[in-house]
Amino acid sequence: VSVLLFQAKSCICHMCGAHLNRLHSCLYCVFFGCFTKKHIHEHAKTKRHNLAIDLLYGGIYCFMCQDYIYDKDMEQIAKEEQRKAWKLQAFTPTMVSHYQCTMTGIGEKYSTWEPTKRELELLRHNPKRRKITTNCTIGLRGLINLGNTCFMNCIVQALTHTPLLRDFFLSDRHKCEMQSPSSCLVCEMSTLFQEFYSGHRSPHIPYRLLHLVWTHARHLAGYEQQDAHEFLIAALDVLHRHCKGDDNGKKANNPNHCNCIIDQIFTGGLQSDVTCQVCHGVSTTIDPFWDISLDLPGSSTPFWPLSPGSDGSVVNGESHVSGTTTLTDCLRRFTRPEHLGSSAKIKCSGCHSYQESTKQLTMKKLPIVACFHLKRFEHSAKLRRKITTYVSFPLELDMTPFMASSKESRMNGQYQQPTDSLNNDNKYSLFAVVNHQGTLESGHYTSFIRQHKDQWFKCDDAIITKASIKDVLDSEGYLLFYHKQFLEYE
Protein backbone atom coordinates (compact mmCIF):
# COMPACT_ATOMS: atom_id res chain seq x y z
CA VAL A 1 0.00 0.00 0.00
CA SER A 2 2.85 2.39 0.85
CA VAL A 3 4.40 1.98 -2.61
CA LEU A 4 0.95 2.39 -4.16
CA LEU A 5 0.38 5.62 -2.21
CA PHE A 6 3.79 6.93 -3.22
CA GLN A 7 3.32 6.08 -6.89
CA ALA A 8 -0.26 7.37 -6.92
CA LYS A 9 0.59 9.61 -9.86
CA SER A 10 0.56 6.44 -11.95
CA CYS A 11 -2.91 5.50 -10.66
CA ILE A 12 -5.71 7.06 -12.65
CA CYS A 13 -9.43 6.45 -12.86
CA HIS A 14 -10.00 3.77 -15.50
CA MET A 15 -13.15 5.61 -16.65
CA CYS A 16 -12.20 9.30 -16.81
CA GLY A 17 -8.40 9.26 -16.42
CA ALA A 18 -8.39 11.70 -13.48
CA HIS A 19 -5.93 11.60 -10.57
CA LEU A 20 -8.24 13.38 -8.15
CA ASN A 21 -11.87 12.84 -7.05
CA ARG A 22 -10.92 10.50 -4.17
CA LEU A 23 -9.43 7.62 -6.11
CA HIS A 24 -10.33 4.13 -4.82
CA SER A 25 -8.85 0.79 -5.80
CA CYS A 26 -10.98 -2.35 -6.11
CA LEU A 27 -9.86 -5.13 -3.75
CA TYR A 28 -11.10 -7.86 -6.12
CA CYS A 29 -9.36 -6.86 -9.36
CA VAL A 30 -7.02 -4.25 -10.85
CA PHE A 31 -9.38 -1.29 -11.19
CA PHE A 32 -9.07 2.32 -10.08
CA GLY A 33 -12.13 4.56 -9.99
CA CYS A 34 -13.25 8.01 -8.79
CA PHE A 35 -15.34 8.00 -5.66
CA THR A 36 -16.65 11.55 -6.16
CA LYS A 37 -17.87 10.87 -9.70
CA LYS A 38 -19.09 7.39 -8.60
CA HIS A 39 -17.00 5.53 -11.17
CA ILE A 40 -15.88 3.07 -8.50
CA HIS A 41 -19.56 2.69 -7.52
CA GLU A 42 -20.46 1.73 -11.12
CA HIS A 43 -17.66 -0.84 -11.16
CA ALA A 44 -18.84 -2.33 -7.84
CA LYS A 45 -22.42 -2.57 -9.10
CA THR A 46 -21.64 -4.19 -12.44
CA LYS A 47 -18.90 -6.56 -11.21
CA ARG A 48 -20.32 -7.12 -7.70
CA HIS A 49 -16.92 -6.23 -6.26
CA ASN A 50 -18.13 -4.68 -3.04
CA LEU A 51 -14.86 -3.70 -1.33
CA ALA A 52 -12.46 -0.92 -2.32
CA ILE A 53 -9.58 0.93 -0.61
CA ASP A 54 -9.29 4.71 -0.44
CA LEU A 55 -5.82 5.46 -1.87
CA LEU A 56 -5.56 8.72 0.07
CA TYR A 57 -6.34 7.57 3.60
CA GLY A 58 -6.24 3.78 3.40
CA GLY A 59 -9.83 3.27 4.55
CA ILE A 60 -11.86 0.33 3.18
CA TYR A 61 -15.31 1.07 1.75
CA CYS A 62 -18.12 -1.49 1.58
CA PHE A 63 -20.62 -0.81 -1.21
CA MET A 64 -23.22 -3.10 0.36
CA CYS A 65 -23.17 -1.14 3.64
CA GLN A 66 -22.51 2.14 1.79
CA ASP A 67 -20.02 3.12 4.47
CA TYR A 68 -16.38 2.74 5.47
CA ILE A 69 -15.39 -0.26 7.57
CA TYR A 70 -13.87 0.83 10.86
CA ASP A 71 -11.89 -2.19 12.01
CA LYS A 72 -9.14 -1.76 14.62
CA ASP A 73 -6.65 -4.02 12.83
CA MET A 74 -7.34 -2.46 9.43
CA GLU A 75 -6.88 1.05 10.81
CA GLN A 76 -3.56 0.04 12.37
CA ILE A 77 -2.35 -1.39 9.04
CA ALA A 78 -3.43 1.79 7.23
CA LYS A 79 -1.52 3.96 9.74
CA GLU A 80 1.64 1.88 9.39
CA GLU A 81 1.49 1.99 5.59
CA GLN A 82 0.89 5.74 5.66
CA ARG A 83 4.01 6.21 7.77
CA LYS A 84 6.01 4.19 5.21
CA ALA A 85 4.60 6.29 2.37
CA TRP A 86 5.60 9.46 4.18
CA LYS A 87 9.12 8.18 4.70
CA LEU A 88 9.40 7.31 1.01
CA GLN A 89 8.27 10.80 0.10
CA ALA A 90 10.60 12.45 2.62
CA PHE A 91 13.68 10.50 1.48
CA THR A 92 13.17 10.94 -2.27
CA PRO A 93 12.12 14.57 -2.79
CA THR A 94 13.44 14.66 -6.37
CA MET A 95 11.11 11.85 -7.46
CA VAL A 96 7.89 13.63 -6.68
CA SER A 97 7.39 17.27 -7.52
CA HIS A 98 5.27 19.53 -5.36
CA TYR A 99 2.69 19.68 -8.15
CA GLN A 100 2.48 15.90 -8.37
CA CYS A 101 2.10 15.64 -4.59
CA THR A 102 -0.78 18.07 -4.73
CA MET A 103 -2.42 16.31 -7.67
CA THR A 104 -2.18 12.80 -6.24
CA GLY A 105 -3.00 13.65 -2.66
CA ILE A 106 0.39 12.56 -1.29
CA GLY A 107 1.18 14.95 1.51
CA GLU A 108 -2.26 14.85 3.11
CA LYS A 109 -1.75 13.87 6.71
CA TYR A 110 -4.69 12.17 8.30
CA SER A 111 -4.74 10.61 11.74
CA THR A 112 -7.66 8.75 13.20
CA TRP A 113 -9.07 9.87 16.53
CA GLU A 114 -7.74 8.11 19.57
CA PRO A 115 -8.71 8.81 23.19
CA THR A 116 -6.12 10.55 25.35
CA LYS A 117 -4.85 9.01 28.59
CA ARG A 118 -7.12 11.38 30.49
CA GLU A 119 -10.14 10.31 28.42
CA LEU A 120 -9.32 6.64 28.90
CA GLU A 121 -9.12 7.23 32.64
CA LEU A 122 -12.53 8.92 32.63
CA LEU A 123 -14.04 6.07 30.61
CA ARG A 124 -12.66 3.51 33.08
CA HIS A 125 -14.24 5.35 36.01
CA ASN A 126 -17.50 6.05 34.15
CA PRO A 127 -18.22 2.92 32.08
CA LYS A 128 -21.99 3.43 31.91
CA ARG A 129 -23.53 5.46 29.10
CA ARG A 130 -25.35 8.57 30.26
CA LYS A 131 -29.06 7.97 29.98
CA ILE A 132 -31.33 10.87 29.07
CA THR A 133 -34.43 10.48 31.23
CA THR A 134 -37.75 12.22 30.74
CA ASN A 135 -37.04 14.55 33.67
CA CYS A 136 -33.56 15.46 32.39
CA THR A 137 -33.08 19.17 31.70
CA ILE A 138 -29.94 18.95 29.54
CA GLY A 139 -30.45 21.13 26.46
CA LEU A 140 -32.59 23.63 28.37
CA ARG A 141 -30.91 26.97 28.87
CA GLY A 142 -32.16 30.52 29.11
CA LEU A 143 -30.82 33.41 27.00
CA ILE A 144 -30.12 36.88 28.33
CA ASN A 145 -32.03 39.67 26.58
CA LEU A 146 -29.42 42.12 25.30
CA GLY A 147 -31.94 44.89 24.63
CA ASN A 148 -35.06 44.02 22.61
CA THR A 149 -33.43 40.76 21.44
CA CYS A 150 -36.32 38.45 22.40
CA PHE A 151 -36.99 38.06 18.64
CA MET A 152 -33.56 36.41 18.33
CA ASN A 153 -33.76 34.37 21.55
CA CYS A 154 -37.00 32.61 20.60
CA ILE A 155 -35.60 31.56 17.20
CA VAL A 156 -32.37 30.30 18.80
CA GLN A 157 -34.46 28.15 21.15
CA ALA A 158 -36.36 26.67 18.18
CA LEU A 159 -33.17 25.96 16.20
CA THR A 160 -31.26 24.41 19.10
CA HIS A 161 -34.16 22.01 19.66
CA THR A 162 -34.47 20.95 16.02
CA PRO A 163 -33.63 17.21 16.20
CA LEU A 164 -31.56 16.77 13.02
CA LEU A 165 -29.83 20.14 13.39
CA ARG A 166 -28.91 19.18 16.96
CA ASP A 167 -27.48 15.85 15.76
CA PHE A 168 -25.41 17.64 13.08
CA PHE A 169 -23.77 20.13 15.43
CA LEU A 170 -23.27 17.82 18.40
CA SER A 171 -21.45 15.34 16.14
CA ASP A 172 -19.04 18.14 15.10
CA ARG A 173 -19.90 17.90 11.41
CA HIS A 174 -19.19 21.52 10.48
CA LYS A 175 -15.85 22.12 8.73
CA CYS A 176 -15.23 25.85 8.46
CA GLU A 177 -13.57 27.11 5.29
CA MET A 178 -13.84 30.82 6.01
CA GLN A 179 -10.63 32.81 6.34
CA SER A 180 -11.77 34.05 9.73
CA PRO A 181 -13.77 31.44 11.70
CA SER A 182 -14.70 34.17 14.20
CA SER A 183 -16.92 35.70 11.50
CA CYS A 184 -18.64 32.38 10.65
CA LEU A 185 -22.22 32.14 11.89
CA VAL A 186 -22.16 28.32 11.57
CA CYS A 187 -19.15 28.15 13.93
CA GLU A 188 -21.06 30.31 16.41
CA MET A 189 -24.13 28.06 16.12
CA SER A 190 -21.87 25.07 16.77
CA THR A 191 -20.63 26.80 19.93
CA LEU A 192 -24.23 27.56 20.93
CA PHE A 193 -25.19 23.90 20.69
CA GLN A 194 -22.20 22.97 22.83
CA GLU A 195 -23.27 25.58 25.39
CA PHE A 196 -26.89 24.42 25.42
CA TYR A 197 -26.05 20.75 25.86
CA SER A 198 -23.12 21.22 28.26
CA GLY A 199 -25.32 20.79 31.32
CA HIS A 200 -24.77 24.36 32.53
CA ARG A 201 -27.90 25.88 34.04
CA SER A 202 -27.01 29.58 34.12
CA PRO A 203 -28.46 31.71 31.27
CA HIS A 204 -26.23 32.07 28.23
CA ILE A 205 -25.29 35.53 26.93
CA PRO A 206 -25.49 35.41 23.09
CA TYR A 207 -23.48 38.57 22.44
CA ARG A 208 -21.27 36.97 19.75
CA LEU A 209 -24.34 35.72 17.89
CA LEU A 210 -25.92 39.18 18.00
CA HIS A 211 -22.70 40.76 16.70
CA LEU A 212 -22.54 38.29 13.78
CA VAL A 213 -26.21 38.88 12.95
CA TRP A 214 -25.64 42.62 12.88
CA THR A 215 -22.54 42.09 10.70
CA HIS A 216 -24.09 39.78 8.11
CA ALA A 217 -27.72 41.00 8.16
CA ARG A 218 -27.39 44.75 8.57
CA HIS A 219 -31.12 45.40 8.25
CA LEU A 220 -31.46 43.73 11.68
CA ALA A 221 -28.78 45.85 13.34
CA GLY A 222 -29.74 48.14 16.21
CA TYR A 223 -31.70 47.84 19.41
CA GLU A 224 -35.18 48.29 17.95
CA GLN A 225 -37.61 45.36 18.25
CA GLN A 226 -37.32 43.20 15.12
CA ASP A 227 -39.61 40.59 13.59
CA ALA A 228 -38.84 36.99 14.65
CA HIS A 229 -39.90 35.64 11.25
CA GLU A 230 -37.60 38.07 9.46
CA PHE A 231 -34.77 37.05 11.78
CA LEU A 232 -35.40 33.33 11.08
CA ILE A 233 -35.15 33.80 7.31
CA ALA A 234 -32.06 36.04 7.62
CA ALA A 235 -30.37 33.52 9.96
CA LEU A 236 -31.08 30.58 7.63
CA ASP A 237 -29.76 32.60 4.69
CA VAL A 238 -26.48 33.49 6.44
CA LEU A 239 -26.06 29.94 7.76
CA HIS A 240 -26.63 28.60 4.23
CA ARG A 241 -24.00 30.98 2.82
CA HIS A 242 -21.47 30.12 5.55
CA CYS A 243 -21.95 26.35 5.16
CA LYS A 244 -19.60 26.12 2.17
CA GLY A 245 -17.46 23.04 2.51
CA ASP A 246 -19.95 21.09 4.61
CA ASP A 247 -21.66 19.69 1.51
CA ASN A 248 -18.49 18.19 -0.06
CA GLY A 249 -19.46 19.80 -3.35
CA LYS A 250 -22.40 17.47 -3.83
CA LYS A 251 -25.64 18.62 -5.41
CA ALA A 252 -28.67 17.57 -3.44
CA ASN A 253 -32.15 16.58 -4.50
CA ASN A 254 -33.82 19.77 -3.33
CA PRO A 255 -34.94 22.88 -5.22
CA ASN A 256 -31.89 24.86 -4.02
CA HIS A 257 -29.57 22.10 -5.35
CA CYS A 258 -27.44 22.54 -2.25
CA ASN A 259 -26.38 19.82 0.16
CA CYS A 260 -25.60 22.07 3.14
CA ILE A 261 -27.30 21.14 6.41
CA ILE A 262 -29.70 24.12 6.19
CA ASP A 263 -31.04 23.09 2.79
CA GLN A 264 -31.11 19.42 3.76
CA ILE A 265 -33.40 20.22 6.70
CA PHE A 266 -35.40 23.33 5.84
CA THR A 267 -35.72 23.51 2.04
CA GLY A 268 -38.90 22.31 0.37
CA GLY A 269 -40.27 22.71 -3.14
CA LEU A 270 -43.43 24.69 -3.89
CA GLN A 271 -45.18 23.82 -7.16
CA SER A 272 -47.10 26.55 -8.96
CA ASP A 273 -49.53 25.46 -11.69
CA VAL A 274 -50.92 28.23 -13.92
CA THR A 275 -53.82 26.96 -16.07
CA CYS A 276 -55.06 28.81 -19.15
CA GLN A 277 -58.86 29.24 -19.02
CA VAL A 278 -59.14 28.89 -22.81
CA CYS A 279 -57.03 25.87 -23.82
CA HIS A 280 -56.52 24.51 -20.27
CA GLY A 281 -52.78 24.26 -20.86
CA VAL A 282 -50.74 24.14 -17.64
CA SER A 283 -47.47 25.93 -16.98
CA THR A 284 -45.61 24.52 -13.96
CA THR A 285 -42.75 25.99 -11.95
CA ILE A 286 -41.11 24.73 -8.74
CA ASP A 287 -39.57 27.18 -6.31
CA PRO A 288 -37.58 26.53 -3.11
CA PHE A 289 -38.96 27.64 0.25
CA TRP A 290 -37.78 27.70 3.86
CA ASP A 291 -41.20 28.51 5.29
CA ILE A 292 -44.85 28.85 4.29
CA SER A 293 -46.60 32.16 5.06
CA LEU A 294 -50.34 31.73 5.66
CA ASP A 295 -53.11 34.35 5.55
CA LEU A 296 -55.52 34.60 8.50
CA PRO A 297 -59.20 35.50 8.86
CA GLY A 298 -59.49 39.13 9.83
CA SER A 299 -56.88 40.30 7.33
CA SER A 300 -57.74 42.51 4.36
CA THR A 301 -57.26 39.42 2.15
CA PRO A 302 -60.56 37.50 1.74
CA PHE A 303 -60.32 34.23 3.64
CA TRP A 304 -61.61 30.90 2.37
CA PRO A 305 -62.63 28.19 3.27
CA LEU A 306 -64.18 27.99 6.69
CA SER A 307 -63.58 24.70 8.41
CA PRO A 308 -65.81 21.84 7.20
CA GLY A 309 -65.38 20.37 10.66
CA SER A 310 -67.02 23.21 12.54
CA ASP A 311 -69.65 20.79 13.80
CA GLY A 312 -67.14 19.41 16.29
CA SER A 313 -65.47 16.76 14.11
CA VAL A 314 -61.71 16.19 13.93
CA VAL A 315 -59.76 17.05 10.78
CA ASN A 316 -55.99 16.37 10.60
CA GLY A 317 -55.91 15.79 14.32
CA GLU A 318 -57.39 19.21 15.09
CA SER A 319 -60.37 19.57 17.41
CA HIS A 320 -62.84 21.98 15.87
CA VAL A 321 -64.82 24.38 17.97
CA SER A 322 -67.61 26.23 16.22
CA GLY A 323 -66.15 29.25 14.40
CA THR A 324 -62.52 28.29 15.14
CA THR A 325 -60.00 28.58 12.32
CA THR A 326 -57.49 25.73 12.05
CA LEU A 327 -54.06 25.35 10.52
CA THR A 328 -55.66 22.97 8.03
CA ASP A 329 -58.07 25.76 6.99
CA CYS A 330 -55.12 28.05 6.33
CA LEU A 331 -53.37 25.35 4.28
CA ARG A 332 -56.56 24.68 2.30
CA ARG A 333 -56.78 28.35 1.46
CA PHE A 334 -53.07 28.46 0.55
CA THR A 335 -53.42 25.53 -1.87
CA ARG A 336 -56.81 26.38 -3.40
CA PRO A 337 -57.05 27.40 -7.11
CA GLU A 338 -57.11 31.18 -7.45
CA HIS A 339 -58.50 33.05 -10.45
CA LEU A 340 -55.95 35.68 -11.46
CA GLY A 341 -58.49 37.97 -13.14
CA SER A 342 -58.48 40.04 -16.29
CA SER A 343 -55.88 42.47 -14.93
CA ALA A 344 -53.27 39.70 -14.58
CA LYS A 345 -53.45 37.86 -17.89
CA ILE A 346 -50.56 35.55 -18.80
CA LYS A 347 -49.19 34.77 -22.24
CA CYS A 348 -50.29 31.19 -22.90
CA SER A 349 -47.76 29.08 -24.82
CA GLY A 350 -50.65 27.05 -26.28
CA CYS A 351 -52.86 29.95 -27.39
CA HIS A 352 -49.88 32.23 -28.20
CA SER A 353 -51.81 35.14 -26.72
CA TYR A 354 -52.63 36.70 -23.34
CA GLN A 355 -55.41 34.85 -21.56
CA GLU A 356 -57.03 34.74 -18.16
CA SER A 357 -55.81 31.91 -15.95
CA THR A 358 -55.99 30.24 -12.56
CA LYS A 359 -53.06 29.59 -10.27
CA GLN A 360 -52.71 26.80 -7.70
CA LEU A 361 -49.89 26.16 -5.21
CA THR A 362 -49.10 22.67 -3.90
CA MET A 363 -46.17 20.99 -2.17
CA LYS A 364 -43.88 19.23 -4.63
CA LYS A 365 -41.23 18.30 -2.06
CA LEU A 366 -41.66 18.51 1.70
CA PRO A 367 -38.79 19.67 3.92
CA ILE A 368 -37.67 17.75 7.01
CA VAL A 369 -38.68 20.76 9.11
CA ALA A 370 -41.85 22.54 8.00
CA CYS A 371 -42.13 26.07 9.37
CA PHE A 372 -45.50 27.83 9.10
CA HIS A 373 -45.62 31.61 9.45
CA LEU A 374 -49.07 32.88 10.44
CA LYS A 375 -49.27 36.39 8.99
CA ARG A 376 -50.31 38.29 12.11
CA PHE A 377 -48.68 41.59 11.16
CA GLU A 378 -50.47 43.41 8.34
CA HIS A 379 -48.72 46.27 6.60
CA SER A 380 -50.52 48.12 3.83
CA ALA A 381 -50.88 51.65 2.49
CA LYS A 382 -54.05 52.09 4.56
CA LEU A 383 -53.23 50.41 7.87
CA ARG A 384 -50.64 48.71 10.08
CA ARG A 385 -52.06 46.31 12.66
CA LYS A 386 -51.73 42.97 14.39
CA ILE A 387 -54.27 40.19 13.68
CA THR A 388 -55.05 38.29 16.88
CA THR A 389 -57.34 35.61 15.37
CA TYR A 390 -56.92 32.35 17.25
CA VAL A 391 -55.74 29.49 15.02
CA SER A 392 -55.99 25.90 16.23
CA PHE A 393 -52.92 23.83 15.33
CA PRO A 394 -52.32 20.10 15.96
CA LEU A 395 -49.51 18.19 17.66
CA GLU A 396 -49.38 15.90 14.61
CA LEU A 397 -49.88 17.10 11.05
CA ASP A 398 -50.41 15.14 7.84
CA MET A 399 -49.39 17.14 4.76
CA THR A 400 -50.58 14.53 2.22
CA PRO A 401 -53.75 16.46 1.14
CA PHE A 402 -51.60 19.45 0.15
CA MET A 403 -49.11 17.54 -2.01
CA ALA A 404 -48.88 17.99 -5.78
CA SER A 405 -49.12 14.20 -6.13
CA SER A 406 -52.46 14.23 -4.26
CA LYS A 407 -53.80 16.88 -6.63
CA GLU A 408 -52.75 14.81 -9.67
CA SER A 409 -54.37 11.69 -8.19
CA ARG A 410 -57.63 13.57 -7.54
CA MET A 411 -57.66 14.87 -11.13
CA ASN A 412 -57.23 11.29 -12.38
CA GLY A 413 -59.94 10.03 -10.04
CA GLN A 414 -57.45 7.79 -8.20
CA TYR A 415 -56.92 9.66 -4.93
CA GLN A 416 -57.37 7.78 -1.68
CA GLN A 417 -56.40 9.00 1.76
CA PRO A 418 -53.45 6.83 2.90
CA THR A 419 -54.36 4.28 5.55
CA ASP A 420 -50.84 3.15 6.47
CA SER A 421 -49.74 5.80 8.97
CA LEU A 422 -46.53 3.95 9.84
CA ASN A 423 -44.93 4.42 6.40
CA ASN A 424 -46.30 7.84 5.56
CA ASP A 425 -43.36 10.23 5.35
CA ASN A 426 -45.72 13.22 5.04
CA LYS A 427 -46.51 13.12 8.77
CA TYR A 428 -45.05 15.74 11.10
CA SER A 429 -44.77 16.37 14.85
CA LEU A 430 -44.86 19.81 16.45
CA PHE A 431 -41.66 20.63 18.33
CA ALA A 432 -41.57 24.44 18.69
CA VAL A 433 -43.99 27.39 18.72
CA VAL A 434 -43.06 31.08 18.70
CA ASN A 435 -45.62 33.54 20.12
CA HIS A 436 -45.92 37.32 20.15
CA GLN A 437 -47.65 39.16 22.95
CA GLY A 438 -48.66 42.82 22.73
CA THR A 439 -49.26 45.21 19.88
CA LEU A 440 -47.52 45.89 16.59
CA GLU A 441 -45.65 48.83 18.13
CA SER A 442 -44.83 47.25 21.48
CA GLY A 443 -44.62 43.52 22.10
CA HIS A 444 -42.60 40.59 23.35
CA TYR A 445 -41.64 37.21 21.86
CA THR A 446 -41.64 33.91 23.76
CA SER A 447 -41.44 30.32 22.61
CA PHE A 448 -42.52 26.82 23.58
CA ILE A 449 -40.06 24.03 22.85
CA ARG A 450 -40.43 20.26 23.14
CA GLN A 451 -37.73 18.59 25.22
CA HIS A 452 -38.99 15.00 25.02
CA LYS A 453 -42.00 13.39 23.36
CA ASP A 454 -44.54 14.99 25.70
CA GLN A 455 -42.34 17.37 27.73
CA TRP A 456 -42.84 21.04 26.87
CA PHE A 457 -41.18 24.17 28.27
CA LYS A 458 -41.84 27.87 27.89
CA CYS A 459 -38.78 29.98 27.07
CA ASP A 460 -39.07 33.65 28.05
CA ASP A 461 -35.53 34.96 27.50
CA ALA A 462 -33.56 33.89 30.62
CA ILE A 463 -36.56 32.21 32.30
CA ILE A 464 -37.56 28.65 31.40
CA THR A 465 -40.64 27.08 32.99
CA LYS A 466 -42.44 23.78 32.50
CA ALA A 467 -45.53 23.99 30.28
CA SER A 468 -48.44 21.68 29.55
CA ILE A 469 -49.53 20.57 26.09
CA LYS A 470 -52.70 22.61 26.68
CA ASP A 471 -50.57 25.74 27.26
CA VAL A 472 -48.89 25.13 23.91
CA LEU A 473 -52.05 24.43 21.90
CA ASP A 474 -53.97 27.31 23.50
CA SER A 475 -51.27 29.84 22.60
CA GLU A 476 -51.86 32.34 19.81
CA GLY A 477 -49.15 30.96 17.50
CA TYR A 478 -46.95 33.05 15.20
CA LEU A 479 -44.34 30.57 13.95
CA LEU A 480 -45.06 26.82 14.07
CA PHE A 481 -42.20 24.32 13.66
CA TYR A 482 -42.96 20.72 12.65
CA HIS A 483 -40.43 17.89 12.20
CA LYS A 484 -40.92 14.83 10.00
CA GLN A 485 -41.86 12.01 12.33
CA PHE A 486 -39.81 9.21 10.79
CA LEU A 487 -36.60 11.29 10.99
CA GLU A 488 -36.89 12.24 14.66
CA TYR A 489 -34.38 10.74 17.05
CA GLU A 490 -35.85 11.23 20.47
Short mmCIF file of C-alpha atoms in Angstrom, two decimals, residues 36 38 247-260 263-264:
data_model
loop_
_atom_site.label_atom_id
_atom_site.label_comp_id
_atom_site.label_asym_id
_atom_site.label_seq_id
_atom_site.Cartn_x
_atom_site.Cartn_y
_atom_site.Cartn_z
CA THR A 36 -16.65 11.55 -6.16
CA LYS A 38 -19.09 7.39 -8.60
CA ASP A 247 -21.66 19.69 1.51
CA ASN A 248 -18.49 18.19 -0.06
CA GLY A 249 -19.46 19.80 -3.35
CA LYS A 250 -22.40 17.47 -3.83
CA LYS A 251 -25.64 18.62 -5.41
CA ALA A 252 -28.67 17.57 -3.44
CA ASN A 253 -32.15 16.58 -4.50
CA ASN A 254 -33.82 19.77 -3.33
CA PRO A 255 -34.94 22.88 -5.22
CA ASN A 256 -31.89 24.86 -4.02
CA HIS A 257 -29.57 22.10 -5.35
CA CYS A 258 -27.44 22.54 -2.25
CA ASN A 259 -26.38 19.82 0.16
CA CYS A 260 -25.60 22.07 3.14
CA ASP A 263 -31.04 23.09 2.79
CA GLN A 264 -31.11 19.42 3.76
#
